[in-house]
CSV table of C-alpha atoms and ligand atoms in Angstrom, one decimal:
chain,number,residue,atom,x,y,z
O,21,MET,CA,8.9,-16.3,17.7
O,22,LEU,CA,10.6,-13.3,17.3
O,23,VAL,CA,10.7,-11.9,13.3
O,24,LEU,CA,13.0,-9.5,11.8
O,25,GLY,CA,10.8,-7.8,8.9
O,26,ILE,CA,12.9,-6.0,6.1
O,27,ASP,CA,11.1,-3.7,3.0
O,28,THR,CA,13.2,-2.1,0.6
O,29,SER,CA,10.6,-2.5,-2.3
O,30,CYS,CA,10.2,1.5,-3.2
O,31,ASP,CA,12.2,4.2,-1.7
O,32,ASP,CA,11.5,3.7,1.9
O,33,THR,CA,14.0,1.7,3.9
O,34,SER,CA,11.8,-0.3,6.8
O,35,VAL,CA,13.3,-2.7,9.4
O,36,ALA,CA,11.1,-4.1,12.2
O,37,ILE,CA,10.9,-6.6,15.2
O,38,PHE,CA,7.8,-8.4,15.7
O,39,GLU,CA,7.3,-10.8,18.6
O,40,SER,CA,4.6,-13.3,17.9
O,41,GLU,CA,3.3,-14.3,21.5
O,42,SER,CA,2.6,-10.6,22.3
O,43,GLY,CA,1.9,-9.6,19.1
O,44,LYS,CA,3.9,-6.4,19.6
O,45,LEU,CA,6.4,-4.8,17.5
O,46,LEU,CA,9.5,-4.3,19.4
O,47,SER,CA,11.0,-1.8,16.7
O,48,ASP,CA,8.8,-0.6,13.6
O,49,ARG,CA,10.9,1.8,11.8
O,50,VAL,CA,10.7,3.7,8.3
O,51,SER,CA,13.1,5.6,6.9
O,52,SER,CA,11.6,8.0,4.5
O,53,ASP,CA,13.9,9.3,1.4
O,54,ILE,CA,11.3,11.1,-0.2
O,55,GLU,CA,13.1,14.7,-0.3
O,56,LEU,CA,15.8,12.7,-2.6
O,57,HIS,CA,12.9,11.6,-5.1
O,58,ALA,CA,11.0,14.8,-4.9
O,59,GLN,CA,13.1,17.0,-7.1
O,60,PHE,CA,12.6,14.6,-9.8
O,61,GLY,CA,8.9,14.2,-9.4
O,62,GLY,CA,8.9,10.3,-8.9
O,63,VAL,CA,11.2,7.7,-7.2
O,64,VAL,CA,14.6,7.8,-9.1
O,65,PRO,CA,15.1,3.7,-8.8
O,66,GLU,CA,19.0,3.9,-8.8
O,67,ILE,CA,18.8,6.7,-6.4
O,68,ALA,CA,16.8,4.4,-4.2
O,69,ALA,CA,18.7,1.4,-4.2
O,70,ARG,CA,21.8,3.0,-3.2
O,71,GLN,CA,20.2,4.5,-0.3
O,72,HIS,CA,18.9,1.2,1.0
O,73,LEU,CA,22.5,-0.1,0.5
O,74,GLU,CA,23.8,2.7,2.8
O,75,ILE,CA,21.2,2.8,5.2
O,76,ILE,CA,19.9,-0.7,6.1
O,77,ILE,CA,22.5,-2.2,8.1
O,78,PRO,CA,22.4,0.9,10.4
O,79,MET,CA,18.6,0.6,10.6
O,80,ILE,CA,18.9,-3.1,11.4
O,81,SER,CA,21.3,-2.1,14.3
O,82,ASN,CA,19.0,0.5,15.7
O,83,ALA,CA,16.0,-2.1,15.4
O,84,PHE,CA,17.9,-4.3,17.8
O,85,ASP,CA,18.9,-1.6,20.1
O,86,GLU,CA,15.5,-0.2,20.4
O,87,ALA,CA,14.0,-3.9,21.0
O,88,GLY,CA,16.6,-4.2,23.8
O,89,ILE,CA,17.9,-7.3,22.3
O,90,ALA,CA,21.2,-8.3,20.7
O,91,PRO,CA,21.7,-9.0,17.4
O,92,ASP,CA,22.6,-12.4,17.2
O,93,PRO,CA,21.1,-15.8,16.4
O,94,ASP,CA,19.8,-16.6,19.8
O,95,THR,CA,17.5,-13.9,19.9
O,96,ILE,CA,15.7,-13.9,16.3
O,97,ASP,CA,13.8,-17.0,14.8
O,98,LEU,CA,13.1,-15.8,11.5
O,99,ILE,CA,14.0,-13.2,8.7
O,100,ALA,CA,11.6,-11.8,6.3
O,101,ALA,CA,12.3,-9.3,3.6
O,102,THR,CA,10.4,-8.2,0.5
O,103,ARG,CA,11.1,-10.3,-2.8
O,104,GLY,CA,8.8,-8.3,-5.0
O,105,PRO,CA,6.9,-6.7,-6.4
O,106,GLY,CA,9.0,-3.4,-6.3
O,107,LEU,CA,11.9,-1.6,-7.7
O,108,ILE,CA,14.6,-4.6,-8.5
O,109,GLY,CA,17.4,-2.6,-7.3
O,110,GLY,CA,16.0,-2.1,-3.8
O,111,LEU,CA,14.6,-5.6,-3.6
O,112,LEU,CA,18.2,-7.1,-4.2
O,113,VAL,CA,19.6,-4.9,-1.3
O,114,GLY,CA,17.0,-6.2,1.0
O,115,LEU,CA,16.4,-9.8,0.2
O,116,GLY,CA,20.5,-9.9,-0.2
O,117,CYS,CA,20.7,-8.6,3.3
O,118,ALA,CA,18.2,-11.1,4.9
O,119,LYS,CA,20.0,-14.0,2.9
O,120,ALA,CA,23.6,-12.9,4.2
O,121,LEU,CA,21.9,-12.6,7.9
O,122,SER,CA,20.3,-16.0,7.9
O,123,LEU,CA,23.5,-17.7,6.6
O,124,GLY,CA,26.0,-15.8,9.2
O,125,TRP,CA,23.2,-16.5,12.1
O,126,ASN,CA,22.0,-19.8,10.8
O,127,VAL,CA,18.1,-18.6,11.2
O,128,PRO,CA,15.7,-19.4,8.7
O,129,PHE,CA,14.6,-16.9,6.0
O,130,VAL,CA,11.5,-16.3,3.9
O,131,GLY,CA,10.9,-13.8,0.6
O,132,VAL,CA,7.7,-12.3,1.2
O,133,ASN,CA,5.3,-10.6,-1.4
O,134,HIS,CA,5.0,-7.1,-0.8
O,135,LEU,CA,1.2,-6.9,-1.4
O,136,GLU,CA,0.4,-9.9,1.2
O,137,GLY,CA,2.4,-7.6,3.4
O,138,HIS,CA,-0.3,-4.8,2.8
O,139,LEU,CA,-3.1,-7.4,2.9
O,140,ILE,CA,-2.1,-8.7,6.3
O,141,SER,CA,-1.5,-5.0,7.6
O,142,ALA,CA,-4.5,-4.4,9.6
O,143,ALA,CA,-4.0,-7.4,11.6
O,144,LEU,CA,-1.1,-5.6,13.5
O,145,SER,CA,-3.1,-3.5,15.5
O,146,GLN,CA,-6.7,-5.5,15.5
O,147,ASP,CA,-8.2,-9.1,15.0
O,148,ILE,CA,-9.4,-9.4,11.3
O,149,PRO,CA,-12.2,-11.7,10.5
O,150,TYR,CA,-12.0,-14.5,7.6
O,151,PRO,CA,-13.0,-14.8,4.9
O,152,HIS,CA,-13.3,-11.0,4.1
O,153,ILE,CA,-13.0,-8.5,0.9
O,154,ALA,CA,-9.6,-6.9,0.8
O,155,MET,CA,-8.8,-3.7,-1.3
O,156,VAL,CA,-5.0,-3.0,-1.6
O,157,VAL,CA,-4.6,0.5,-3.0
O,158,SER,CA,-1.2,1.8,-3.4
O,159,GLY,CA,1.2,3.8,-5.7
O,160,GLY,CA,1.6,0.7,-7.8
O,161,HIS,CA,-1.7,-1.6,-7.3
O,162,SER,CA,-5.3,-1.3,-7.2
O,163,GLU,CA,-6.6,-4.9,-6.5
O,164,ILE,CA,-9.8,-6.4,-4.9
O,165,TYR,CA,-9.2,-10.0,-3.3
O,166,ARG,CA,-11.5,-12.6,-1.7
O,167,ALA,CA,-9.2,-13.2,1.2
O,168,ASN,CA,-10.1,-16.8,2.9
O,169,SER,CA,-7.1,-16.8,5.4
O,170,PRO,CA,-3.7,-14.8,6.0
O,171,ALA,CA,-2.0,-16.9,3.0
O,172,ASP,CA,-4.8,-17.8,0.9
O,173,TYR,CA,-6.1,-14.9,-1.4
O,174,ILE,CA,-8.4,-15.1,-4.7
O,175,LEU,CA,-8.2,-12.2,-7.2
O,176,LEU,CA,-11.4,-11.0,-8.1
O,177,GLY,CA,-10.5,-7.6,-9.9
O,178,GLU,CA,-7.7,-5.3,-10.7
O,179,THR,CA,-7.1,-2.0,-12.5
O,180,ARG,CA,-6.5,-1.9,-16.3
O,181,ASP,CA,-4.4,0.5,-16.4
O,182,ASP,CA,-2.9,3.2,-13.7
O,183,ALA,CA,-3.3,2.3,-10.2
O,184,ALA,CA,-5.1,4.9,-7.6
O,185,GLY,CA,-1.9,6.3,-6.1
O,186,GLU,CA,-0.4,6.7,-9.2
O,187,LEU,CA,-3.3,8.6,-10.7
O,188,LEU,CA,-2.9,10.9,-7.5
O,189,ASP,CA,0.7,11.2,-8.1
O,190,LYS,CA,0.2,12.1,-11.8
O,191,VAL,CA,-2.5,14.5,-11.2
O,192,GLY,CA,-0.3,16.0,-8.8
O,193,ARG,CA,2.4,16.9,-11.4
O,194,LEU,CA,-0.5,18.4,-13.5
O,195,LEU,CA,-1.5,20.4,-10.5
O,196,ASP,CA,2.1,21.1,-9.3
O,197,ILE,CA,1.9,19.4,-6.3
O,198,PRO,CA,4.9,18.1,-4.7
O,199,PHE,CA,5.6,14.3,-4.9
O,200,PRO,CA,3.7,12.2,-3.6
O,201,ALA,CA,0.7,14.2,-4.0
O,202,GLY,CA,-1.9,11.6,-2.0
O,203,PRO,CA,-1.5,13.3,1.3
O,204,THR,CA,-2.3,16.8,-0.4
O,205,ILE,CA,-5.2,15.7,-2.7
O,206,ASP,CA,-6.4,14.0,0.6
O,207,ARG,CA,-6.3,17.2,2.8
O,208,TRP,CA,-7.9,19.3,-0.3
O,209,ALA,CA,-10.8,16.4,-0.7
O,210,LEU,CA,-11.7,16.7,3.1
O,211,ASP,CA,-11.9,20.6,2.9
O,212,PRO,CA,-15.8,21.6,2.5
O,213,GLU,CA,-14.4,24.9,0.7
O,214,ASN,CA,-13.5,22.5,-2.3
O,215,GLY,CA,-16.6,20.4,-2.3
O,216,LYS,CA,-18.5,22.5,-5.0
O,217,SER,CA,-16.7,21.9,-8.4
O,218,PRO,CA,-17.7,23.4,-11.6
O,219,VAL,CA,-16.5,20.2,-13.5
O,220,ARG,CA,-17.4,16.6,-12.7
O,221,PHE,CA,-15.0,14.2,-14.0
O,222,PRO,CA,-16.0,10.6,-15.1
O,223,ARG,CA,-16.2,7.7,-12.5
O,224,PRO,CA,-15.0,5.2,-15.3
O,225,LEU,CA,-16.3,1.5,-15.1
O,226,LEU,CA,-18.2,2.4,-12.4
O,227,ASN,CA,-21.6,1.7,-13.5
O,228,LYS,CA,-20.6,-1.7,-15.3
O,229,THR,CA,-21.8,-4.1,-12.4
O,230,ASP,CA,-20.6,-6.9,-14.5
O,231,ASN,CA,-16.9,-6.4,-13.7
O,232,ILE,CA,-14.8,-5.6,-10.5
O,233,GLU,CA,-12.2,-3.7,-12.3
O,234,PHE,CA,-11.1,0.3,-12.4
O,235,SER,CA,-9.6,2.4,-15.0
O,236,PHE,CA,-7.8,5.3,-13.7
O,237,SER,CA,-5.6,6.7,-17.0
O,238,GLY,CA,-9.0,8.5,-18.3
O,239,LEU,CA,-9.5,10.1,-15.3
O,240,LYS,CA,-6.0,11.7,-15.4
O,241,THR,CA,-6.6,12.3,-18.8
O,242,ALA,CA,-10.0,14.4,-18.5
O,243,CYS,CA,-8.1,16.5,-15.7
O,244,LEU,CA,-5.4,17.4,-18.4
O,245,TYR,CA,-7.7,18.3,-21.0
O,246,PHE,CA,-10.1,20.2,-18.4
O,247,LEU,CA,-6.7,22.3,-17.2
O,248,ARG,CA,-6.1,23.1,-21.1
O,249,SER,CA,-9.4,24.3,-21.5
O,250,ASP,CA,-10.5,27.9,-21.1
O,251,GLU,CA,-13.3,26.8,-18.1
O,252,SER,CA,-10.5,25.9,-16.0
O,253,ALA,CA,-9.3,29.7,-15.9
O,254,ASN,CA,-11.1,30.7,-13.0
O,255,VAL,CA,-11.0,27.1,-11.0
O,256,ARG,CA,-8.6,26.9,-8.0
O,257,ARG,CA,-6.7,23.7,-8.5
O,258,GLU,CA,-7.5,22.8,-5.0
O,259,ILE,CA,-10.9,22.1,-6.2
O,260,ILE,CA,-9.7,20.2,-9.4
O,261,GLY,CA,-7.8,18.2,-7.2
O,262,ALA,CA,-10.5,17.3,-4.8
O,263,GLU,CA,-13.0,16.4,-7.4
O,264,VAL,CA,-10.5,13.8,-9.0
O,265,PHE,CA,-10.0,12.1,-5.6
O,266,ARG,CA,-13.9,12.4,-5.2
O,267,ALA,CA,-14.1,10.6,-8.6
O,268,ALA,CA,-11.2,8.0,-7.8
O,269,VAL,CA,-12.8,6.9,-4.3
O,270,ASP,CA,-16.3,6.6,-5.9
O,271,CYS,CA,-15.1,4.1,-7.9
O,272,LEU,CA,-12.9,2.4,-5.4
O,273,LEU,CA,-15.4,2.0,-3.0
O,274,GLY,CA,-18.2,1.1,-5.6
O,275,LYS,CA,-16.4,-1.9,-6.8
O,276,ALA,CA,-15.2,-2.9,-3.0
O,277,PHE,CA,-18.7,-2.5,-1.9
O,278,LEU,CA,-19.7,-4.7,-5.5
O,279,ALA,CA,-17.4,-7.3,-4.8
O,280,SER,CA,-19.0,-7.8,-0.8
O,281,ASP,CA,-22.3,-8.0,-2.4
O,282,ARG,CA,-21.2,-10.7,-4.8
O,283,GLU,CA,-19.0,-12.8,-2.6
O,284,ASN,CA,-21.7,-12.2,0.5
O,285,LEU,CA,-19.0,-10.9,2.8
O,286,SER,CA,-19.8,-8.0,4.9
O,287,THR,CA,-16.2,-7.0,6.2
O,288,ILE,CA,-14.0,-5.0,3.9
O,289,ILE,CA,-10.5,-4.2,4.8
O,290,ILE,CA,-8.7,-1.5,2.9
O,291,SER,CA,-4.9,-1.2,2.5
O,292,GLY,CA,-1.8,0.3,0.9
O,293,GLY,CA,-0.5,4.2,0.9
O,294,VAL,CA,-3.9,5.2,-0.6
O,295,ALA,CA,-5.7,3.8,2.5
O,296,ALA,CA,-4.1,6.5,4.6
O,297,SER,CA,-6.4,8.8,3.2
O,298,SER,CA,-8.8,9.9,5.8
O,299,TYR,CA,-11.3,11.3,3.1
O,300,LEU,CA,-11.2,7.6,1.6
O,301,LYS,CA,-12.0,6.5,5.2
O,302,ARG,CA,-14.5,8.6,5.9
O,303,GLU,CA,-16.5,7.8,2.8
O,304,ALA,CA,-15.9,4.2,3.4
O,305,GLU,CA,-17.3,4.2,7.2
O,306,LYS,CA,-20.1,6.3,5.5
O,307,ARG,CA,-21.2,3.8,2.9
O,308,ALA,CA,-20.5,0.8,5.3
O,309,SER,CA,-22.8,2.2,8.2
O,310,ASP,CA,-25.3,2.8,5.3
O,311,GLU,CA,-25.3,-0.8,3.9
O,312,ASN,CA,-24.7,-2.6,7.5
O,313,LYS,CA,-21.4,-3.5,6.5
O,314,LYS,CA,-18.1,-3.5,8.3
O,315,VAL,CA,-14.8,-1.4,6.7
O,316,ILE,CA,-11.7,-2.0,8.6
O,317,PHE,CA,-8.2,0.0,7.9
O,318,PRO,CA,-5.1,-0.7,9.5
O,319,GLU,CA,-3.4,1.9,11.3
O,320,LYS,CA,-2.1,4.9,9.3
O,321,ARG,CA,1.6,4.4,9.7
O,322,HIS,CA,0.8,0.6,8.7
O,323,CYS,CA,-0.9,1.7,5.4
O,324,THR,CA,2.3,3.1,3.7
O,325,ASP,CA,5.2,1.0,3.0
O,326,ASN,CA,6.6,-0.7,6.2
O,327,ALA,CA,8.4,-3.8,7.5
O,328,ALA,CA,5.9,-4.7,10.4
O,329,MET,CA,3.3,-5.9,7.7
O,330,ILE,CA,6.4,-8.3,5.9
O,331,ALA,CA,7.2,-9.6,9.3
O,332,LEU,CA,4.0,-10.7,10.1
O,333,ALA,CA,3.2,-11.9,6.1
O,334,GLY,CA,6.5,-13.8,6.4
O,335,LEU,CA,5.3,-15.2,9.7
O,336,TYR,CA,2.3,-16.7,8.0
O,337,LYS,CA,4.3,-17.9,5.2
O,338,PHE,CA,6.8,-19.6,7.0
O,339,GLU,CA,4.1,-21.6,9.2
O,340,LYS,CA,2.6,-22.4,5.9
O,341,TYR,CA,5.1,-23.6,3.8
O,342,GLY,CA,8.5,-23.5,5.9
O,343,PRO,CA,11.6,-21.1,5.2
O,344,ASP,CA,13.1,-20.5,1.3
O,345,THR,CA,16.3,-21.7,0.2
O,346,PHE,CA,19.2,-19.5,-1.0
O,347,ASP,CA,18.4,-19.6,-4.6
O,348,LEU,CA,15.2,-17.6,-4.2
O,349,ASP,CA,15.4,-14.6,-6.6
O,350,CYS,CA,13.9,-11.3,-6.4
O,351,ASP,CA,10.7,-10.8,-8.5
O,352,SER,CA,9.9,-7.1,-9.5
O,353,SER,CA,6.4,-8.2,-11.0
O,354,ILE,CA,5.2,-11.0,-8.6
O,355,THR,CA,1.4,-11.7,-8.2
O,356,VAL,CA,-0.4,-12.5,-5.0
O,357,GLY,CA,-0.2,-16.4,-4.0
O,358,ASN,CA,3.6,-16.4,-5.5
J,411,KG4,O1,1.7,1.4,-0.2
J,411,KG4,P1,2.7,3.0,-0.8
J,411,KG4,O2,3.5,3.4,0.5
J,411,KG4,O3,3.7,2.4,-1.6
J,411,KG4,C1,3.6,1.3,-2.6
J,411,KG4,O4,3.6,0.3,-2.4
J,411,KG4,O5,3.2,2.0,-3.9
J,411,KG4,O6,1.9,3.7,-1.6
J,411,KG4,C2,2.1,5.1,-1.9
J,411,KG4,C3,1.2,5.7,-2.4
J,411,KG4,C4,1.3,7.1,-3.2
J,411,KG4,O7,0.9,7.3,-4.6
J,411,KG4,C5,1.0,8.1,-2.5
J,411,KG4,O8,0.4,9.3,-3.1
J,411,KG4,C6,-0.1,7.6,-1.6
J,411,KG4,O9,-0.1,6.0,-1.8
J,411,KG4,N1,-0.6,8.0,-0.6
J,411,KG4,C7,-2.0,8.7,-0.1
J,411,KG4,C8,-1.8,9.4,1.1
J,411,KG4,N2,-0.6,8.7,1.8
J,411,KG4,C9,0.3,8.1,0.7
J,411,KG4,N3,-2.9,8.8,-0.9
J,411,KG4,C10,-4.1,9.5,-0.3
J,411,KG4,N4,-4.2,10.0,0.9
J,411,KG4,C11,-3.0,9.8,1.7
J,411,KG4,N5,-2.9,10.4,3.0
J,412,ZN,ZN1,3.5,-0.5,-0.8
């Protein structure tokens, strides 16, 4: 099967062509519009939607060129586009485009849950065992699942307030880091120069072993109060950012490994934009080796938003449930399994 994948859930416009027999990506492109949004300190939904509309067709056309195949019904077997969660304007562009191509070419289409894309993204580059613990950490989500099979996830716990990526981006604003702040804070956390902090931020809920939940908004507030205090006057912002991330990573790994103990599953797969962090990866691998467990990360380019993961998740959905119908709508707050 040849699957055309489309993701327009946030600011990036992504198109991929996935060949299931070889497991190869014939095209895998992400067009980032981050400079357009950075000046506003975050993604502006209206600008993102207009940008998707402008470039989605040229990007699809380029994907076919790159794959060396003709853009017609004889080549593509399935069209998969994100239907949620995400920003509604962008979702409408991607899903509408998938429906139009499906109608014009008479090729089946499926609407895909963006989070199920992240949850399967590691399988684009390696074999992954089932069942396993799956943690998705992105700009909008911090959730831990038991993954029984590619389209069968049981939610074990999630954040009560902000997502981990949202925490980094909000703290980034306090520390004057261009949006998105995750990659910069990751670099700071890796630098041993920033390892000794005069302040230790709280690790919310970490010691509560009766739940698999996160709470990151208090961590942001603790950082804000520290920055307002006299104590912060002589502390470099790199040290503060690194300490915030260390606290967040302690919480993320604490709960992921707790879930692995509880479910008696020794493999933990971590995906989503924050999984692109080399610091998180290093700490996860250290802990896994200490506890005789295994952590798996997607390739870095497939941690952040991409259409390759949507093509793969779409293929699994299609195999299990068949095609969607044209009355399928976008849903900006859809949960996994829907
Ligand atoms: O999955 P993603 O691309 O979009 C959403 O679905 O939200 O995740 C974006 C988030 C942002 O908060 C960004 O700051 C964070 O992922 N991020 C990182 C890194 N690259 C992106 N966080 C830590 N380290 C990174 N290298
Ligand atoms: Zn995402």
